Amino acid sequence: MTDNISVEQAKTLDGLFNERVKRSPHGEACRYFYQLSEQWHSHTWVQMDLAVARWQAALSKEALVPGDRVAIMLRNCPEWVIFEQAALGLGLVVVPFYTEDRAENVAYMLADAGVKLLFLEKTVQWQDVCDACSEIEGLQRVVMINTLDQSNDDHCHARLLVSLEDWLPALGEAINPTRHVNNDPHSLATIIYTSGTTGRPKGVMLSHHNILTNADGCLQIVPIQSQDLLLSFLPLSHTFERTVGYYIPMMCGATIAYARSIQLLQEDLLTIKPTILVSVPRIYERVYAGIQAKLADGPNFRRKLFNFAVDVGYSRFEHQQGRSSWKPSHLLWPLLNKLVACKLMAKLGGHLRQAMSGGAPLSAEISRVFIGLGLPILQGFGMTESSPVACANQLNNNMPSSVGAPIPGVEVKLGENDVLLIKGPNVMLGYWNNLEGTKAVLSDDGWLNSGDVATIDEHGRVTITGRLKEIIVMSTGEKIPPSDMEAAILRDNLFEQVMLIGEARSFLAVLAVLNLDNWQSFCSKNQFDEDLKNQAQRQQIEEILLERITHQIREFPGYAKIRRVALVPEPWTVENEMLTPTLKLRRTKIIEHHQAEIDNFYEGH
């Protein structure tokens, strides 16, 4: 069944919500786990609408005007959507923050965006922001979803704080119907901060039309139906989850279930039994690693049977895609499916019919295993600046080594140095308060420079082959400019050379060459032996170095956390081919030379 709302019918993001309420008033909008009852509950669309109206009544008392910015720092839950829809309906601009972001970063974004009201979950989040910044000009209200800690004092600007319970009108109090004051689809809807080249994040400005056309284009090639159920676990502050896991289900009338946490994801998959999975590669990597660990501990015949099932399943996939001929081994699939594939699918809930992967490259081996076992993973490509999806594979045109062709309405081409350029109604309005940054990536005729080097085949499919500016893309989907963080670390004179590691990994690490003179002084001061033969001493030194590194990168986004450091005994030079003649790091060469240390970083992850 399809019940899709068109871009023209929606006009704005809150118009999309309003139209869904009209079409499916008693349909299930979302599910969530209620801690007090320790059970899963659900809201219908009309219940969500009543809640939005109540929250709008509270917002209306804050003397806000259309165009004012309000921020949200909350885990995925119905309240995230309710707050945003209430704000959008009043013409306000929503600024999402990551719940685990650094306090310094949050303080900077609050000030940069001129946020008037902040909605967050925990008192400690606000206390950390206060500790990082003594004053945030313009901020007039902080709403806390949890009960306020009475120990708050003037240091934490207690006058701004109010609990959600006290802020909202009392239940049963007369309130007006949900309002939708903005009819301009090209007006600013949200500012989403993403990594900047100076360490400070840049505010990507997206309009209602940017996001709606992107959701509509995705829905045309990746069919999601009203009876589908999605499990939301990527943060809604991530553009990928917000468009694909929030607006698209609303557009087609599907149901969203909010996972309790990443740690409980396996249990939630078994309980919710989603039909669609939207994820960054890291989740698929975890499942894959678990499979391989069990196979390694099991008998040899089980490993051979698993590999045979993957081989046959992937061969069938290639045949179905029209890229290879039929083989007699395909006749064995029903048996292999029962013995192997169904058991894996059962661990993912047993009802998945398709999965999407974005935010970072998914390895060919992991993609092959899941597809071979019957789960079609559709990889795509995009960036926050393109709302975010630019390209995506389709069920009947799935080339796992590529990120697919452009979605309807989007154009791509190769620019200078084969960098991928993107154009379409999904391309951002620009960077907030950053005209220079906007001009650097957005041409006068509307082409967005992705910074990614690519190829485009005769079928229009895009393959990403590298990054023009050496941006590290983690398996969580976060993008980190390494040179900026390396420069920040080198402000500490204990470090002579450093290189950031983390491509397609779940966390960041650093290879470090120390300044010999300062290193000797450091060891003498801390009564350490310089040769590092003592393992316990080495671990203690690494912990101290990590603290110093963390201090230097405090201005970077919270997800840019460095968790490991390895000391390199010899400096990188032109002579040992670790540096170019212009003294730039030969990153590939350094990684090859220190592969053992890097593998040790990520062992077990």
Coordinates of C-alpha atoms in Angstrom, one line a residue, residues 63-308:
A63 CA 8.0 36.0 22.7
L64 CA 9.5 34.2 19.7
V65 CA 8.9 35.4 16.1
P66 CA 9.2 33.5 12.8
G67 CA 12.8 33.0 11.9
D68 CA 14.1 32.8 15.5
R69 CA 16.3 29.8 16.2
V70 CA 15.5 27.1 18.8
A71 CA 17.9 24.2 19.5
I72 CA 17.3 20.6 20.6
M73 CA 19.8 18.3 22.3
L74 CA 17.9 15.1 22.9
R75 CA 18.1 11.4 22.2
N76 CA 15.7 9.9 19.6
C77 CA 12.2 9.9 21.1
P78 CA 8.6 11.2 20.3
E79 CA 9.4 14.5 22.1
W80 CA 12.2 15.2 19.5
V81 CA 9.6 15.2 16.7
I82 CA 6.9 17.0 18.8
F83 CA 9.3 19.8 19.7
E84 CA 10.5 20.2 16.1
Q85 CA 7.0 20.1 14.6
A86 CA 5.7 22.6 17.2
A87 CA 8.6 25.0 16.3
L88 CA 8.3 24.6 12.6
G89 CA 4.6 25.2 12.7
L90 CA 5.3 28.6 14.3
G91 CA 7.9 29.5 11.7
L92 CA 10.9 28.9 13.9
V93 CA 14.2 27.5 12.7
V94 CA 15.4 24.2 14.4
V95 CA 19.0 23.7 15.3
P96 CA 19.8 20.1 16.4
F97 CA 22.8 19.1 18.5
Y98 CA 24.4 15.8 19.3
T99 CA 23.6 14.6 22.8
E100 CA 27.3 13.7 23.4
D101 CA 28.8 16.8 21.9
R102 CA 31.4 18.7 23.8
A103 CA 30.1 21.5 25.9
E104 CA 32.5 24.0 24.3
N105 CA 31.1 23.1 20.9
V106 CA 27.5 23.4 22.1
A107 CA 28.3 26.8 23.5
Y108 CA 29.8 28.0 20.3
M109 CA 26.9 26.8 18.2
L110 CA 24.3 28.4 20.6
A111 CA 26.1 31.7 20.2
D112 CA 26.8 31.4 16.5
A113 CA 23.2 30.5 15.6
G114 CA 21.8 33.1 18.1
V115 CA 19.6 30.4 19.7
K116 CA 16.7 31.9 21.8
L117 CA 15.5 28.6 23.4
L118 CA 17.3 25.3 24.1
F119 CA 15.5 22.0 24.7
L120 CA 17.6 19.3 26.3
E121 CA 17.4 16.2 28.4
K122 CA 19.7 16.3 31.3
T123 CA 20.7 18.9 33.9
V124 CA 24.4 17.9 33.6
Q125 CA 24.3 18.9 29.9
W126 CA 23.4 22.4 30.8
Q127 CA 25.9 22.6 33.7
D128 CA 28.7 21.5 31.3
V129 CA 27.7 24.3 28.8
C130 CA 27.7 26.8 31.7
D131 CA 31.2 25.7 32.7
A132 CA 32.4 26.1 29.1
C133 CA 30.9 29.5 28.6
S134 CA 30.0 32.1 31.2
E135 CA 27.5 33.9 29.0
I136 CA 25.5 33.0 25.9
E137 CA 24.0 36.2 24.6
G138 CA 20.4 36.0 23.4
L139 CA 19.5 32.7 25.0
Q140 CA 16.3 33.3 27.0
R141 CA 15.0 29.9 28.0
V142 CA 16.3 26.4 28.7
V143 CA 13.7 23.6 28.9
M144 CA 14.7 20.4 30.6
I145 CA 12.9 17.2 29.8
N146 CA 13.9 15.7 33.2
T147 CA 13.0 17.1 36.6
L148 CA 15.3 20.0 37.5
D149 CA 18.1 19.4 40.0
Q150 CA 17.5 21.8 42.8
S151 CA 21.2 22.3 43.3
N152 CA 21.4 24.6 40.2
D153 CA 22.6 28.1 41.1
D154 CA 23.2 31.4 39.3
H155 CA 26.4 29.9 37.9
C156 CA 24.2 27.7 35.7
H157 CA 21.9 30.6 34.9
A158 CA 19.1 29.1 36.9
R159 CA 16.8 31.9 35.9
L160 CA 16.7 30.5 32.3
L161 CA 15.8 26.9 33.4
V162 CA 12.4 25.3 33.5
S163 CA 11.3 21.7 33.6
L164 CA 9.2 20.4 30.7
E165 CA 6.4 19.6 33.1
D166 CA 6.3 23.2 34.4
W167 CA 6.8 24.7 30.9
L168 CA 3.9 22.9 29.2
P169 CA 0.2 24.0 29.8
A170 CA -1.6 21.7 32.3
L171 CA -3.3 18.7 30.7
G172 CA -6.9 19.5 30.1
E173 CA -6.2 23.2 29.8
A174 CA -7.9 24.7 26.7
I175 CA -5.4 25.2 23.8
N176 CA -5.7 26.3 20.2
P177 CA -5.4 23.8 17.3
T178 CA -2.0 23.2 15.8
R179 CA -0.8 26.2 13.9
H180 CA 1.1 26.4 10.6
V181 CA 2.0 30.0 10.0
N182 CA 4.6 29.6 7.3
N183 CA 3.6 28.8 3.7
D184 CA 7.0 29.6 2.1
P185 CA 8.7 26.3 1.1
H186 CA 11.9 28.0 0.4
S187 CA 12.3 29.6 3.8
L188 CA 14.9 28.4 6.3
A189 CA 13.8 25.3 8.2
T190 CA 16.9 24.2 10.0
I191 CA 20.6 24.9 10.6
I192 CA 22.7 21.7 10.9
Y193 CA 26.3 22.1 12.1
T194 CA 28.9 20.0 10.4
S195 CA 32.7 19.9 10.6
G196 CA 34.5 23.0 9.4
T197 CA 38.0 23.3 8.0
T198 CA 39.1 25.5 10.9
G199 CA 37.9 23.1 13.6
R200 CA 34.8 25.1 14.2
P201 CA 31.6 23.5 12.8
K202 CA 29.8 25.2 9.9
G203 CA 26.0 25.7 10.0
V204 CA 24.4 24.2 6.9
M205 CA 21.2 26.1 6.1
L206 CA 18.4 23.9 4.7
S207 CA 15.0 25.0 3.5
H208 CA 11.8 23.1 3.8
H209 CA 11.9 22.6 0.0
N210 CA 15.5 21.3 0.2
I211 CA 14.5 18.5 2.6
L212 CA 11.1 17.7 1.1
T213 CA 12.4 17.3 -2.4
N214 CA 15.2 15.1 -1.2
A215 CA 12.8 12.8 0.8
D216 CA 10.5 12.6 -2.3
G217 CA 13.4 11.7 -4.6
C218 CA 14.5 9.0 -2.2
L219 CA 11.0 7.6 -2.0
Q220 CA 10.8 7.3 -5.8
I221 CA 13.7 4.8 -6.0
V222 CA 13.6 3.1 -2.5
P223 CA 10.0 2.0 -2.0
I224 CA 8.8 2.3 1.6
Q225 CA 5.2 1.6 2.2
S226 CA 2.6 2.6 4.9
Q227 CA 2.8 -0.8 6.5
D228 CA 6.6 -0.7 6.9
L229 CA 8.2 -0.4 10.3
L230 CA 11.5 1.4 10.8
L231 CA 13.8 1.2 13.9
S232 CA 15.3 4.6 14.6
F233 CA 18.7 4.5 16.3
L234 CA 21.0 6.9 14.5
P235 CA 20.8 10.3 16.1
L236 CA 18.2 12.6 14.7
S237 CA 20.8 15.3 14.7
H238 CA 22.4 13.3 11.9
T239 CA 20.9 14.5 8.5
F240 CA 20.8 11.0 7.2
E241 CA 18.5 9.7 10.0
R242 CA 16.5 12.9 10.0
T243 CA 15.6 12.7 6.3
V244 CA 15.5 9.0 5.7
G245 CA 14.4 7.8 9.1
Y246 CA 11.9 10.6 10.0
Y247 CA 10.6 12.7 7.1
I248 CA 10.4 9.8 4.6
P249 CA 8.3 7.5 6.9
M250 CA 6.0 10.5 7.6
M251 CA 5.7 11.2 3.8
C252 CA 4.6 7.6 3.2
G253 CA 2.8 6.9 6.5
A254 CA 5.2 4.3 7.8
T255 CA 5.7 3.7 11.6
I256 CA 8.9 4.6 13.4
A257 CA 10.1 2.8 16.6
Y258 CA 12.7 4.6 18.7
A259 CA 15.5 2.2 19.9
R260 CA 16.4 2.5 23.5
S261 CA 20.1 2.7 22.8
I262 CA 22.9 1.2 20.6
Q263 CA 23.8 -1.1 23.4
L264 CA 20.3 -2.6 23.4
L265 CA 19.9 -2.5 19.6
Q266 CA 20.1 -6.3 19.3
E267 CA 17.3 -6.8 21.8
D268 CA 15.2 -4.1 20.2
L269 CA 15.6 -5.6 16.8
L270 CA 14.2 -8.9 18.1
T271 CA 11.3 -7.1 19.8
I272 CA 10.3 -4.5 17.2
K273 CA 11.0 -6.7 14.1
P274 CA 11.5 -3.9 11.7
T275 CA 11.0 -4.3 7.9
I276 CA 13.4 -1.4 7.0
L277 CA 16.8 -0.8 8.5
V278 CA 18.6 2.6 8.0
S279 CA 22.1 2.6 9.3
V280 CA 25.7 3.7 8.9
P281 CA 28.3 1.0 8.2
R282 CA 29.3 0.6 11.8
I283 CA 26.2 -1.4 12.7
Y284 CA 26.7 -3.8 9.8
E285 CA 30.3 -4.1 10.9
R286 CA 29.3 -5.1 14.4
V287 CA 27.0 -7.8 13.2
Y288 CA 29.6 -9.1 10.7
A289 CA 32.3 -9.1 13.4
G290 CA 30.0 -11.2 15.7
I291 CA 29.3 -13.7 12.9
Q292 CA 33.0 -14.1 12.2
A293 CA 33.8 -14.5 15.9
K294 CA 31.3 -17.3 16.2
L295 CA 32.4 -19.0 13.1
A296 CA 36.0 -18.9 14.3
D297 CA 35.1 -20.6 17.5
G298 CA 32.9 -23.2 15.8
P299 CA 33.7 -26.4 13.9
N300 CA 35.3 -26.1 10.4
F301 CA 32.3 -27.5 8.6
R302 CA 30.0 -24.7 9.9
R303 CA 32.4 -22.1 8.5
K304 CA 32.5 -23.8 5.1
L305 CA 28.8 -24.1 5.0
F306 CA 28.4 -20.4 5.8
N307 CA 30.9 -19.4 3.1
F308 CA 29.2 -21.7 0.6

